[in-house]
CSV table of C-alpha atoms in Angstrom, one decimal:
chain,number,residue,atom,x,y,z
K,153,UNK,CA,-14.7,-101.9,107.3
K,154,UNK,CA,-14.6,-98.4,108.8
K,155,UNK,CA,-12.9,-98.9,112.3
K,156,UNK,CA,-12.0,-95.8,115.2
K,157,UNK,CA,-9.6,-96.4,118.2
K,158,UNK,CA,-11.6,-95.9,121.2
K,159,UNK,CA,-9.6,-98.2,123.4
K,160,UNK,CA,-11.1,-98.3,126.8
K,161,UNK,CA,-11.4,-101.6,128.3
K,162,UNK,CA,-8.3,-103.6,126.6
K,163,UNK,CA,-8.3,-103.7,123.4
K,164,UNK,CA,-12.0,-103.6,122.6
K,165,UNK,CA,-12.2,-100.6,121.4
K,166,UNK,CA,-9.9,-101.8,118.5
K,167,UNK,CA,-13.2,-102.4,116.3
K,168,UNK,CA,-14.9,-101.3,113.7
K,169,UNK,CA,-17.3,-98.2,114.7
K,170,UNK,CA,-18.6,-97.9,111.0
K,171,UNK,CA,-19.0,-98.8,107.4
K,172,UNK,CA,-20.9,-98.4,104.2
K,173,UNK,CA,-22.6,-99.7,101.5
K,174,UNK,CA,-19.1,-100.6,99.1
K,175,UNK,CA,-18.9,-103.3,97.0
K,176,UNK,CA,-22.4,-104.3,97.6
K,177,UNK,CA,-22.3,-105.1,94.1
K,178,UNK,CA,-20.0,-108.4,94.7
K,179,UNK,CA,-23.2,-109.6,96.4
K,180,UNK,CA,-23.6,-113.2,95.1
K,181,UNK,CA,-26.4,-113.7,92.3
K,182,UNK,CA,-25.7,-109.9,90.9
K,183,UNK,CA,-23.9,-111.5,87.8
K,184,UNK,CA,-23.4,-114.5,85.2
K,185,UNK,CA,-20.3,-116.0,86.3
K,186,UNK,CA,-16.9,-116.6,84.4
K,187,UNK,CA,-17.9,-120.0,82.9
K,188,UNK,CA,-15.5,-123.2,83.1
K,189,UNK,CA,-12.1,-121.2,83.7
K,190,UNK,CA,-10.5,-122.9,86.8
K,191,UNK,CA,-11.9,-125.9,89.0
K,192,UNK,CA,-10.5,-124.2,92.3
K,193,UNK,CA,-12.5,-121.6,91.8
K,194,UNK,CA,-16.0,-121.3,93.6
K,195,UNK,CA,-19.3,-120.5,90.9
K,196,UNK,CA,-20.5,-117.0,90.9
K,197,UNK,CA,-24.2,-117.7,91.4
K,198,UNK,CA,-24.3,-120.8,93.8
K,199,UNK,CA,-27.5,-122.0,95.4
K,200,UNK,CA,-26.8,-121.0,99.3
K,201,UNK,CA,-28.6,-123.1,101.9
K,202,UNK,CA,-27.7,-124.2,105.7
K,203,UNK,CA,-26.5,-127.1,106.4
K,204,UNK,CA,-29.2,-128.9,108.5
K,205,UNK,CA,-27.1,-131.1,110.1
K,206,UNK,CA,-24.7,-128.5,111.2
K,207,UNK,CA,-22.1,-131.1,110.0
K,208,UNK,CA,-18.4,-130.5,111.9
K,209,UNK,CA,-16.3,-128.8,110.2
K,210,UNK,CA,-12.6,-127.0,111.0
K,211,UNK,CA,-10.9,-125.0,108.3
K,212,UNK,CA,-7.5,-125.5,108.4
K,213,UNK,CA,-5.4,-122.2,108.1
K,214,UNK,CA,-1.5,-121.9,107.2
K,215,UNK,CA,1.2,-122.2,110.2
K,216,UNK,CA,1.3,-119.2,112.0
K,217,UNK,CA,4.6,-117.4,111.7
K,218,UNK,CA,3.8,-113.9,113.7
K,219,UNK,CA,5.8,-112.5,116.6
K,220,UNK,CA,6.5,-110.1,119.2
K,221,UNK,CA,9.3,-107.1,118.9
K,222,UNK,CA,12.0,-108.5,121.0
K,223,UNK,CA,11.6,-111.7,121.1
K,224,UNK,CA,9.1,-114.7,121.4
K,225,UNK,CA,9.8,-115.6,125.2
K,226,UNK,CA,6.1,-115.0,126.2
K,227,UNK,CA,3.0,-117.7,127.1
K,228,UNK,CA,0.9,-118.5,124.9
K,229,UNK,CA,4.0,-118.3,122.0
K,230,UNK,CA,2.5,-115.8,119.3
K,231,UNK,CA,2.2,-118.2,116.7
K,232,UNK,CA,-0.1,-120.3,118.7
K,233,UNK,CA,-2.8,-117.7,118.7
K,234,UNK,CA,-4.5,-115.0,116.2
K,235,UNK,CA,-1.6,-112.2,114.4
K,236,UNK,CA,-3.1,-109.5,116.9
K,237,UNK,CA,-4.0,-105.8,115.6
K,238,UNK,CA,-2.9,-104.4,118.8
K,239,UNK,CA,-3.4,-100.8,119.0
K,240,UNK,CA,-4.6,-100.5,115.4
K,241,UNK,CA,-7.7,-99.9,114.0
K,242,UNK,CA,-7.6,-102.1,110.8
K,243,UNK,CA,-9.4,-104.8,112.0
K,244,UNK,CA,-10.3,-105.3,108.5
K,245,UNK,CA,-7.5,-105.6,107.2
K,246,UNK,CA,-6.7,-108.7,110.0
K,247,UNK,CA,-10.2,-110.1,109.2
K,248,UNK,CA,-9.2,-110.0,104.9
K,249,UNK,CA,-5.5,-111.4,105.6
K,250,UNK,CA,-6.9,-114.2,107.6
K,251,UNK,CA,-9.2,-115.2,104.5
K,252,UNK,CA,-6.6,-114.4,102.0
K,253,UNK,CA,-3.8,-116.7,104.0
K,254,UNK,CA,-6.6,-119.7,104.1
K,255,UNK,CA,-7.2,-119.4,100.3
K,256,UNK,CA,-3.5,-119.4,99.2
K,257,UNK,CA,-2.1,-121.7,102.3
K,258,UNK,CA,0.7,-119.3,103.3
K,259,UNK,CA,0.4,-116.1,105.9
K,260,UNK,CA,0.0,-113.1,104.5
K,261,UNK,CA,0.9,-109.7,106.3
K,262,UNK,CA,-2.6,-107.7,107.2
K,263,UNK,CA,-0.2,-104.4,107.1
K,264,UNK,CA,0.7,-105.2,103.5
K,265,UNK,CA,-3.3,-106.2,103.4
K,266,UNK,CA,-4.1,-102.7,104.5
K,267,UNK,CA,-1.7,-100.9,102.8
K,268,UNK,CA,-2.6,-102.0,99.5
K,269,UNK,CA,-6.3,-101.1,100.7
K,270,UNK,CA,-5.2,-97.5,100.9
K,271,UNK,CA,-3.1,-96.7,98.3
K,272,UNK,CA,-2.8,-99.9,95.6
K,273,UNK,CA,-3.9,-98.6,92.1
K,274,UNK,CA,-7.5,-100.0,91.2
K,275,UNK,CA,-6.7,-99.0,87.5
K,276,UNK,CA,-3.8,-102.0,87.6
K,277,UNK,CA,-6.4,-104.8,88.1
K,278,UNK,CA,-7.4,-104.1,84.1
K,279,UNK,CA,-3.9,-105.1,83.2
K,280,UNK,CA,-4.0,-108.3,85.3
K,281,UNK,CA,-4.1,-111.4,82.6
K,282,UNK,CA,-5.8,-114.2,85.2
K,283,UNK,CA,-9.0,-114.8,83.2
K,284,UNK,CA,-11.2,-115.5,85.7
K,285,UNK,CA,-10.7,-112.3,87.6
K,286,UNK,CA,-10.9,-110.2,84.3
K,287,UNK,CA,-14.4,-112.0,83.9
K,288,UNK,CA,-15.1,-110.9,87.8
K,289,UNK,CA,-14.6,-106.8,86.8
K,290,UNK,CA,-16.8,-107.4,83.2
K,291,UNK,CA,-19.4,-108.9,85.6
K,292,UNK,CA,-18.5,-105.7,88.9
K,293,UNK,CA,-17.9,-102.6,86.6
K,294,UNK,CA,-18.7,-100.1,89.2
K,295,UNK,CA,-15.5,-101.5,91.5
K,296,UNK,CA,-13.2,-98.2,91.1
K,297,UNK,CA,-16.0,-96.0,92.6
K,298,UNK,CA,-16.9,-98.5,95.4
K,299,UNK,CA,-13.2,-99.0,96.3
K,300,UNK,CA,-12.6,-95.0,96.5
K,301,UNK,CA,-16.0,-94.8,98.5
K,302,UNK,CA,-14.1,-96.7,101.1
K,303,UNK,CA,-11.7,-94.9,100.8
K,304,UNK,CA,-13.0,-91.9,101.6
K,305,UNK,CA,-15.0,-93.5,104.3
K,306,UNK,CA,-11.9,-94.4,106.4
K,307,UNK,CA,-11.1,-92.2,109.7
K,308,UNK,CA,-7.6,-90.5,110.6
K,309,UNK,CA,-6.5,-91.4,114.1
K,310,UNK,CA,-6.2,-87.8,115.7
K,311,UNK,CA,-3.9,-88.9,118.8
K,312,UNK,CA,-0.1,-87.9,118.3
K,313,UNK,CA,-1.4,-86.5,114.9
K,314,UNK,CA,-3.2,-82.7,115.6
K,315,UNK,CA,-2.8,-82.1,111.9
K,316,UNK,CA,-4.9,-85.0,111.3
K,317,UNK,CA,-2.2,-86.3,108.2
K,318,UNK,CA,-3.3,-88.9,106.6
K,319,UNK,CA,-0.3,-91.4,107.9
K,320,UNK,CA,-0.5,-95.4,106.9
K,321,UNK,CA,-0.3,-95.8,110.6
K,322,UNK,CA,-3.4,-92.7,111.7
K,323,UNK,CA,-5.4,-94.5,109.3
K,324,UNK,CA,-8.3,-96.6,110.8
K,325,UNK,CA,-11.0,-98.9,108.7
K,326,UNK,CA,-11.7,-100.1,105.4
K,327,UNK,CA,-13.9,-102.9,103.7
K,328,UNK,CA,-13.0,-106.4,103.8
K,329,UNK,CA,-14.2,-107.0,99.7
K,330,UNK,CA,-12.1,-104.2,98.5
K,331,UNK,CA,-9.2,-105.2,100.2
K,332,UNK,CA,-9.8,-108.5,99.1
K,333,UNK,CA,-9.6,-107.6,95.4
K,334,UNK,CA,-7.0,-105.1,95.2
K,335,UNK,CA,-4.5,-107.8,97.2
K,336,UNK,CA,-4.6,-109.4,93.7
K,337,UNK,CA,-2.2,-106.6,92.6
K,338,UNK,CA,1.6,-107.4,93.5
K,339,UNK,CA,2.0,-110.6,94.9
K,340,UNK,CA,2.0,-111.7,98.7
K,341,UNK,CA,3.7,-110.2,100.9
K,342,UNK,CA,4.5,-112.8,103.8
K,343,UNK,CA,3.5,-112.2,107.6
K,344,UNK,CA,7.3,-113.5,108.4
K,345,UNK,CA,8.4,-110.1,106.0
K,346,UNK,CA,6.6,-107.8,107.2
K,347,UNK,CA,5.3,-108.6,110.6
K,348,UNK,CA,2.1,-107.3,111.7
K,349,UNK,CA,1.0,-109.0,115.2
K,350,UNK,CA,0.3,-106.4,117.9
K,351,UNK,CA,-0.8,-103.8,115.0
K,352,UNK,CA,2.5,-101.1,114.4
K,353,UNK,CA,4.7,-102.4,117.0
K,354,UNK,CA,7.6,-103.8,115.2
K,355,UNK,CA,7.6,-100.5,113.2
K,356,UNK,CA,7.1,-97.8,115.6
K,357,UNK,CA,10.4,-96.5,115.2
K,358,UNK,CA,10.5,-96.2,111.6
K,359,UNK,CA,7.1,-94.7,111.6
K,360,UNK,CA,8.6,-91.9,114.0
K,361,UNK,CA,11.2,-91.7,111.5
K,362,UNK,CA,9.6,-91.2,108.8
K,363,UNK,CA,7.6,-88.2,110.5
K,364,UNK,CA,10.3,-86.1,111.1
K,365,UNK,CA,12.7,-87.3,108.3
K,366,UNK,CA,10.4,-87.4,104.9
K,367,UNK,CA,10.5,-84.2,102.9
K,368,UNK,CA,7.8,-82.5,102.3
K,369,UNK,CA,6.8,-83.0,98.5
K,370,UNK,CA,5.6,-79.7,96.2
K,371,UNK,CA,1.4,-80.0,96.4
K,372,UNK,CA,0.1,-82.0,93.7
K,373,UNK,CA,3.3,-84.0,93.3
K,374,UNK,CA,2.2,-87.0,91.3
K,375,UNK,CA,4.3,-90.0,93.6
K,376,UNK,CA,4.4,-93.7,92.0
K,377,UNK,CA,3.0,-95.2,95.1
K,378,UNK,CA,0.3,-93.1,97.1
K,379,UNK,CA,-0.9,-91.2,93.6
K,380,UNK,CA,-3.6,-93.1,93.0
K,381,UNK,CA,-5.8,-92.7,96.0
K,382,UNK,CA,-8.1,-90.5,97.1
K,383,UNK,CA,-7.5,-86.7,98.3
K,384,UNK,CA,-8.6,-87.8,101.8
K,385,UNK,CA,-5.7,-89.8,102.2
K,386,UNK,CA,-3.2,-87.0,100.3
K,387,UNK,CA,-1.6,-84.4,101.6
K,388,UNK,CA,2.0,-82.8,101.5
K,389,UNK,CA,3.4,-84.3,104.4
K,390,UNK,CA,1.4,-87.4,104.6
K,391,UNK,CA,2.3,-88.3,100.7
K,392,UNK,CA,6.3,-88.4,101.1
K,393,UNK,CA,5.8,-90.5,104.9
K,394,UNK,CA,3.3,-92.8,102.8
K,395,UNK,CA,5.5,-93.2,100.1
K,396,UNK,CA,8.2,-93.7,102.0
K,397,UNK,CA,6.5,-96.4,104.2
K,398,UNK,CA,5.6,-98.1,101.0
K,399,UNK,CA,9.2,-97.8,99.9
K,400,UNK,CA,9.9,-99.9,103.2
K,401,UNK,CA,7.3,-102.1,102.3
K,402,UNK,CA,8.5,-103.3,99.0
K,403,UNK,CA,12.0,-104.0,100.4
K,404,UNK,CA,11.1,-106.3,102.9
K,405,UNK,CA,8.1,-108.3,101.1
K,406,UNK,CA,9.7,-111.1,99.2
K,407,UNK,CA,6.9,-110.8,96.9
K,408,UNK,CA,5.2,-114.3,95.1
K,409,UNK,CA,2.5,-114.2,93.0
K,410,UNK,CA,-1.0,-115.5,93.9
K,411,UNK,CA,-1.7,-119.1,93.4
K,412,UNK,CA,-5.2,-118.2,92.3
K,413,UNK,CA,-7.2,-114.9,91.8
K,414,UNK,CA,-8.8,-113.3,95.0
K,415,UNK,CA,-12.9,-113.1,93.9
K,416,UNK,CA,-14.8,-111.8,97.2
K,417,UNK,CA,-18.0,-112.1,97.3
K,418,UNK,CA,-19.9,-110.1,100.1
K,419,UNK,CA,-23.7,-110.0,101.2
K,420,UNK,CA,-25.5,-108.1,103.9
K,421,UNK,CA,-28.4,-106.9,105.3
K,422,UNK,CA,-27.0,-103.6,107.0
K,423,UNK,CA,-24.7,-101.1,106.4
K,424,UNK,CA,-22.7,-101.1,109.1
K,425,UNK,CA,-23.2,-102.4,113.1
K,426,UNK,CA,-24.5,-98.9,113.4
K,427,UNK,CA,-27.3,-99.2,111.0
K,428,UNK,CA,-27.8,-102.7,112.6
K,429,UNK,CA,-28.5,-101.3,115.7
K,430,UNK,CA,-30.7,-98.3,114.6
K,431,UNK,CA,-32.9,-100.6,113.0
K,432,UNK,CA,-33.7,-102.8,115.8
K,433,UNK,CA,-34.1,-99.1,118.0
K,434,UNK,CA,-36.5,-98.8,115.1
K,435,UNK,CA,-38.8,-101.3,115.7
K,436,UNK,CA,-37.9,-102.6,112.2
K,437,UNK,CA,-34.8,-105.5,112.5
K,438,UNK,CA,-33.4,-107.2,109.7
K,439,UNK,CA,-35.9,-110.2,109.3
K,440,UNK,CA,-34.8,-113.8,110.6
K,441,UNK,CA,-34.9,-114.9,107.1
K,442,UNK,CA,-32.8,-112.4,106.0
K,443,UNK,CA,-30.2,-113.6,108.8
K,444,UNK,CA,-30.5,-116.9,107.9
K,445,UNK,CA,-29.5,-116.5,104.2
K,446,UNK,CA,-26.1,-114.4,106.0
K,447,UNK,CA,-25.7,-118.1,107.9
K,448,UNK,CA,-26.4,-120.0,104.6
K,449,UNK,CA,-23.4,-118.0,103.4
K,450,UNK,CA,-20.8,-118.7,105.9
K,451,UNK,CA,-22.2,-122.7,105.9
K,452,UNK,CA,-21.9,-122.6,101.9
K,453,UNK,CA,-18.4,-121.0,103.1
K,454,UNK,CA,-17.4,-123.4,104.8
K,455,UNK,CA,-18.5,-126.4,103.5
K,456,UNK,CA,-16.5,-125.6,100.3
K,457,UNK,CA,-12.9,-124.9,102.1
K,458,UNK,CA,-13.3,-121.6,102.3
K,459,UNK,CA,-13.0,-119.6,105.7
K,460,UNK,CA,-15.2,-116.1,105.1
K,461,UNK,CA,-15.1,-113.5,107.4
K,462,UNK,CA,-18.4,-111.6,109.1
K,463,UNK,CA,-19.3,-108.1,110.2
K,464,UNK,CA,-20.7,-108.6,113.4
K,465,UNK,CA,-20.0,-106.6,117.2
K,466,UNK,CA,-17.3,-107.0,119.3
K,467,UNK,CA,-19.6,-106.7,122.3
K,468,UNK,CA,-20.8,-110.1,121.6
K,469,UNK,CA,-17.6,-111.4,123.1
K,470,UNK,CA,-16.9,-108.8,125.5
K,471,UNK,CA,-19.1,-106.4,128.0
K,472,UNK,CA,-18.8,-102.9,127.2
K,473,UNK,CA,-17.0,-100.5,129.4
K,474,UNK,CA,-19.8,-97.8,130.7
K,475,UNK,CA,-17.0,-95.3,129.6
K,476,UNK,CA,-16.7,-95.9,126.7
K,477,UNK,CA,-18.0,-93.8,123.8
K,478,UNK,CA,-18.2,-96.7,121.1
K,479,UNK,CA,-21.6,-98.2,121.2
K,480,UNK,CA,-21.6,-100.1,118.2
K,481,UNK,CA,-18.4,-101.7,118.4
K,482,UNK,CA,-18.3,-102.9,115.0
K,483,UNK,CA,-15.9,-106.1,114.2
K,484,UNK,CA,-14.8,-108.0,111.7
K,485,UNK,CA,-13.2,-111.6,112.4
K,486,UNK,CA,-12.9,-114.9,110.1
K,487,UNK,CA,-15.0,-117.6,110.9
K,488,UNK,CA,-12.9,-121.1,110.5
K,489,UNK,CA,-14.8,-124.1,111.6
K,490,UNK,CA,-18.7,-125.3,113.0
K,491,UNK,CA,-19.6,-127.7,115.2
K,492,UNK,CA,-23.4,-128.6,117.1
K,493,UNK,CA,-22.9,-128.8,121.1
K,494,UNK,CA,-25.7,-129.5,123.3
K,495,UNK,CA,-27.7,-129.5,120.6
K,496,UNK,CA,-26.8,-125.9,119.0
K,497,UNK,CA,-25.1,-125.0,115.8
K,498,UNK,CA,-21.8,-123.3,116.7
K,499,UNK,CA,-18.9,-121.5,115.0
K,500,UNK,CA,-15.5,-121.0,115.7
K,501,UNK,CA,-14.8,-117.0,115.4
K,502,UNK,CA,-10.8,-116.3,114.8
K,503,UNK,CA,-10.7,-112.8,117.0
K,504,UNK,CA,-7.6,-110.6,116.2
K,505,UNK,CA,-8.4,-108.2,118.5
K,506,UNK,CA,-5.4,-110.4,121.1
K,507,UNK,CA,-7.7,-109.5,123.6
K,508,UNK,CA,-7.1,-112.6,126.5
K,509,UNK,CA,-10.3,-115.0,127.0
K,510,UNK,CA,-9.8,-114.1,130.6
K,511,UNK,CA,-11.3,-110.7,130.1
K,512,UNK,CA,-14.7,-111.7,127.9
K,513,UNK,CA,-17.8,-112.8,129.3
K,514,UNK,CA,-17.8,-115.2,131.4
K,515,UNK,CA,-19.8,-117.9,129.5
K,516,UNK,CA,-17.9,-116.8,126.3
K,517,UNK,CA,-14.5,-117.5,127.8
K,518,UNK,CA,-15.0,-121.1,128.6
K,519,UNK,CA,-15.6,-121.2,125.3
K,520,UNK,CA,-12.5,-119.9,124.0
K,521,UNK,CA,-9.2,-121.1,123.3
K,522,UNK,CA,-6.1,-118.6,122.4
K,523,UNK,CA,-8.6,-116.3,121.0
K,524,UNK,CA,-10.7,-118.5,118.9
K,525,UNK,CA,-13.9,-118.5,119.9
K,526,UNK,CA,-17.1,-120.7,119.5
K,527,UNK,CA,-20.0,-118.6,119.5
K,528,UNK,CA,-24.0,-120.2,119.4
K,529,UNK,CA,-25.8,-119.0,116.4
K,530,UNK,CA,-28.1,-117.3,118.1
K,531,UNK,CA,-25.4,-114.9,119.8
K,532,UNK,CA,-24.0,-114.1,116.1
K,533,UNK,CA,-28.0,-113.4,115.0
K,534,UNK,CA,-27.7,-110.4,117.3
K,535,UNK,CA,-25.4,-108.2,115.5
K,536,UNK,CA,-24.6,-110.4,112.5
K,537,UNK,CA,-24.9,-107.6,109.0
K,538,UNK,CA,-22.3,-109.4,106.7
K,539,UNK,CA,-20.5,-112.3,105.2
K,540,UNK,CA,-17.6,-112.3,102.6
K,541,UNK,CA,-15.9,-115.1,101.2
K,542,UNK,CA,-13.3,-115.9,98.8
K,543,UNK,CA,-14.2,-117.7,95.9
């Protein structure tokens, strides 16, 4: 969802500040689902309730194969915790990777996530033959014009960038659903091919290439990889590095094809953390009940294999710097497993932020490991607005 930089204390300004209302059509129950196509694939109109118990559970996600530029010789070892976003601003794109890499047991790259975010054709997914997802767009017509409202919705990242371009790497935000479905274009791109832990890092100086070295294209220059998205994220300059950077991107990805089709299905009861918060400043909060159908969501989730991923605030996790200008600090993290402890329903939160458990709140830390984190359910009812989940 819509993210900005404002890094002040850490890396917790690396969230998401904003977001709309895109792809609210995927919301479960708004359409007859593709009937008897493939067994692995969840139904379109379930019957969501909690589960009472709050029954263990731990989701199981593919072997970790992220690391640092220059070498792995740090504690803990990158692949023991969370691919980090590091100084980005895509935490969507880290939240959507994680559920993507869960559903198809292999580790996808969140920069190839984002990437196809920004700039993937939606017009390609009508040409895609997997039956079930073809039933998915009959059922969601209005996807092209929600999938360019997020576009349009995402920020440019002004620092090192005065022109504001439209770069891959000034580009901060974007909606976990949308993501979700255009990843079904291409294949997978691998997190080992194109590594993305501590955000840009491994490609800082190819993106500082690319600046000074890709020629500037004629305006309205039609190019194969960036001409399908939407004039906010088009320019002269920005177009030939974007194209380039996608040219980069399609020789490292050893692409494979999708085991099954990626069907998100998203629900919420705010816009964004921002319209979260203005309603409770309003004297009118989302109601409990309507929280509790969210919850039912991620305990349908995760009772049928599937790790979803929740809009929620980072400030949950970590106290907010008095400096710092982002009061919302909207996130977006997977949730992978539920437990009850001292008689309260619990759920592990997989944070990409790489922010150390050292730095949040106190009685947060001790309960967080590597940057998963088991959070009470009623912490998560205080800033909870969405759930999406792969089905």
């Amino acid at each position: 969802m819509f993210e900005r930089d404002v890094k002040r204390a850490g890396r917790a300004g690396n969230v998401r500040s904003a977001c709309g209302a895109l792809l609210l059509l995927l919301v479960a129950g708004s359409a007859a689902p593709a009937q008897g196509v493939d067994p692995r694939i969840l139904p379109a109109t379930p019957r969501y309730v909690r589960n009472a118990a709050c029954a263990p559970v731990r989701i199981a996600m593919p072997p970790g194969t992220h690391r640092l530029p220059g070498g792995p010789l740090i504690s803990p070892r990158p692949a023991e915790i969370p691919v980090g976003q590091g100084d980005s601003a895509i935490c969507f794109a880290y939240a959507t990777a994680d559920m993507i890499s869960q559903r198809v047991g292999r580790a996808v790259s969140p920069l190839d996530v984002a990437g196809k975010f920004y700039f993937a054709d939606p017009a390609r997914l009508e040409a895609l033959p997997d039956p079930a997802l073809r039933a998915h767009l009959r059922a969601h017509p209005a996807y092209p014009a929600d999938i360019a409202w997020g576009r349009n919705a995402a920020d440019i990242n002004p620092v090192g960038n005065p022109g504001l371009q439209p770069y891959f790497d000034k580009l901060e935000g974007g909606e976990e659903d949308a993501a979700a479905l255009l990843y079904n274009l291409g294949g997978l791109c691998a997190e080992r091919d194109l590594p993305s832990h501590e955000g840009y890092a491994h490609f800082t100086p190819t993106y500082a290439a690319l600046r000074f070295s890709a020629p500037v294209r004629a305006p309205n220059q039609c190019l194969r990889r960036v001409g399908a998205t939407v004039d906010k994220l088009r320019s002269r300059r920005a177009d030939a590095f974007n194209d380039a950077w996608l040219r980069r991107v399609d020789a490292l990805c050893r692409r494979e094809p999708l085991p099954v089709p990626l069907l998100p299905v998203s629900a919420r009861v705010a816009a964004n953390q921002l319209d979260f918060m203005a309603m409770l400043e309003a004297g009118r909060p989302p109601a409990r009940t309507d929280i509790t159908r969210l919850l039912s969501r991620v305990d349908y989730a995760l009772d049928h294999s599937r790790a979803p991923a929740i809009g929620y605030s980072w400030y949950i996790l970590q106290d907010r710097d008095p400096k710092d200008p982002d009061l919302a600090a909207d996130h977006s993290s997977a949730v992978i497993g539920r437990r009850k402890a001292a008689g309260r329903c619990q759920y592990l939160v997989q944070d990409n932020t790489g922010e150390y458990c050292a730095r949040m709140r106190p009685d947060i830390a001790r309960r967080c490991d590597n940057g998963r984190v088991w959070l009470r359910e009623d912490e998560l009812r205080r800033s909870l607005y969405s759930v999406i989940y792969l089905r």
